[in-house]
Amino acid sequence: MSEDPARNRFFAIQAMRWIGTLVALFGLLVIYRRIDLPVEAGYVIFVVGLLDALVAPSLLARRWKSP
């Protein structure tokens, strides 16, 4: 059975969404002082996580779109 590229791309996009969500949650933990890091770092981590979860999957989908 051959590997379907669409299946692999789907899983890559879903993984990007989950990883971005986890990074954003980590940033929230820093912001709310549950993890001992500077609050400013928490805001940066949170924004990067949001970009990973919301923007990166659509960029990947656009790049992998069939002609």
Tab-separated table of C-alpha atoms in Angstrom:
chain	number	residue	atom	x	y	z
A	1	MET	CA	0.000	0.000	0.000
A	2	SER	CA	1.510	3.314	-1.060
A	3	GLU	CA	1.597	6.403	1.128
A	4	ASP	CA	-1.002	9.005	0.242
A	5	PRO	CA	0.547	12.515	0.273
A	6	ALA	CA	-2.807	14.078	1.205
A	7	ARG	CA	-3.013	11.903	4.321
A	8	ASN	CA	0.491	12.905	5.419
A	9	ARG	CA	-0.218	16.570	4.755
A	10	PHE	CA	-3.452	16.383	6.742
A	11	PHE	CA	-1.589	14.959	9.736
A	12	ALA	CA	1.141	17.601	9.396
A	13	ILE	CA	-1.461	20.389	9.429
A	14	GLN	CA	-3.233	18.885	12.447
A	15	ALA	CA	0.075	18.480	14.273
A	16	MET	CA	0.877	22.135	13.605
A	17	ARG	CA	-2.482	23.157	15.078
A	18	TRP	CA	-1.990	21.046	18.212
A	19	ILE	CA	1.588	22.175	18.744
A	20	GLY	CA	0.580	25.819	18.333
A	21	THR	CA	-2.235	25.355	20.835
A	22	LEU	CA	0.123	23.773	23.359
A	23	VAL	CA	2.671	26.558	22.887
A	24	ALA	CA	-0.059	29.178	23.418
A	25	LEU	CA	-1.190	27.400	26.595
A	26	PHE	CA	2.398	27.345	27.810
A	27	GLY	CA	2.538	31.095	27.204
A	28	LEU	CA	-0.629	31.555	29.247
A	29	LEU	CA	0.908	29.570	32.095
A	30	VAL	CA	3.882	31.921	32.036
A	31	ILE	CA	1.622	34.996	31.910
A	32	TYR	CA	-0.382	33.782	34.918
A	33	ARG	CA	2.835	33.039	36.838
A	34	ARG	CA	2.362	29.264	37.002
A	35	ILE	CA	5.809	28.916	35.409
A	36	ASP	CA	8.690	31.047	36.623
A	37	LEU	CA	9.646	33.014	33.518
A	38	PRO	CA	9.313	36.736	32.770
A	39	VAL	CA	5.775	37.787	31.896
A	40	GLU	CA	7.027	39.459	28.718
A	41	ALA	CA	8.361	36.108	27.535
A	42	GLY	CA	4.934	34.632	28.208
A	43	TYR	CA	3.298	37.164	25.907
A	44	VAL	CA	5.805	36.419	23.149
A	45	ILE	CA	5.328	32.658	23.565
A	46	PHE	CA	1.551	33.101	23.534
A	47	VAL	CA	1.578	35.123	20.288
A	48	VAL	CA	3.936	32.658	18.606
A	49	GLY	CA	1.636	29.814	19.645
A	50	LEU	CA	-1.391	31.591	18.219
A	51	LEU	CA	0.407	32.184	14.938
A	52	ASP	CA	1.426	28.526	14.819
A	53	ALA	CA	-2.115	27.363	15.522
A	54	LEU	CA	-4.029	29.791	13.313
A	55	VAL	CA	-1.803	31.062	10.503
A	56	ALA	CA	0.732	28.312	9.793
A	57	PRO	CA	-1.814	25.596	8.855
A	58	SER	CA	-3.415	27.810	6.218
A	59	LEU	CA	0.017	28.693	4.822
A	60	LEU	CA	0.873	25.003	4.582
A	61	ALA	CA	-2.463	24.234	2.933
A	62	ARG	CA	-1.928	27.004	0.388
A	63	ARG	CA	1.569	25.755	-0.378
A	64	TRP	CA	0.376	22.163	-0.816
A	65	LYS	CA	-2.727	23.046	-2.808
A	66	SER	CA	-3.138	20.995	-5.959
A	67	PRO	CA	-2.705	22.946	-9.205
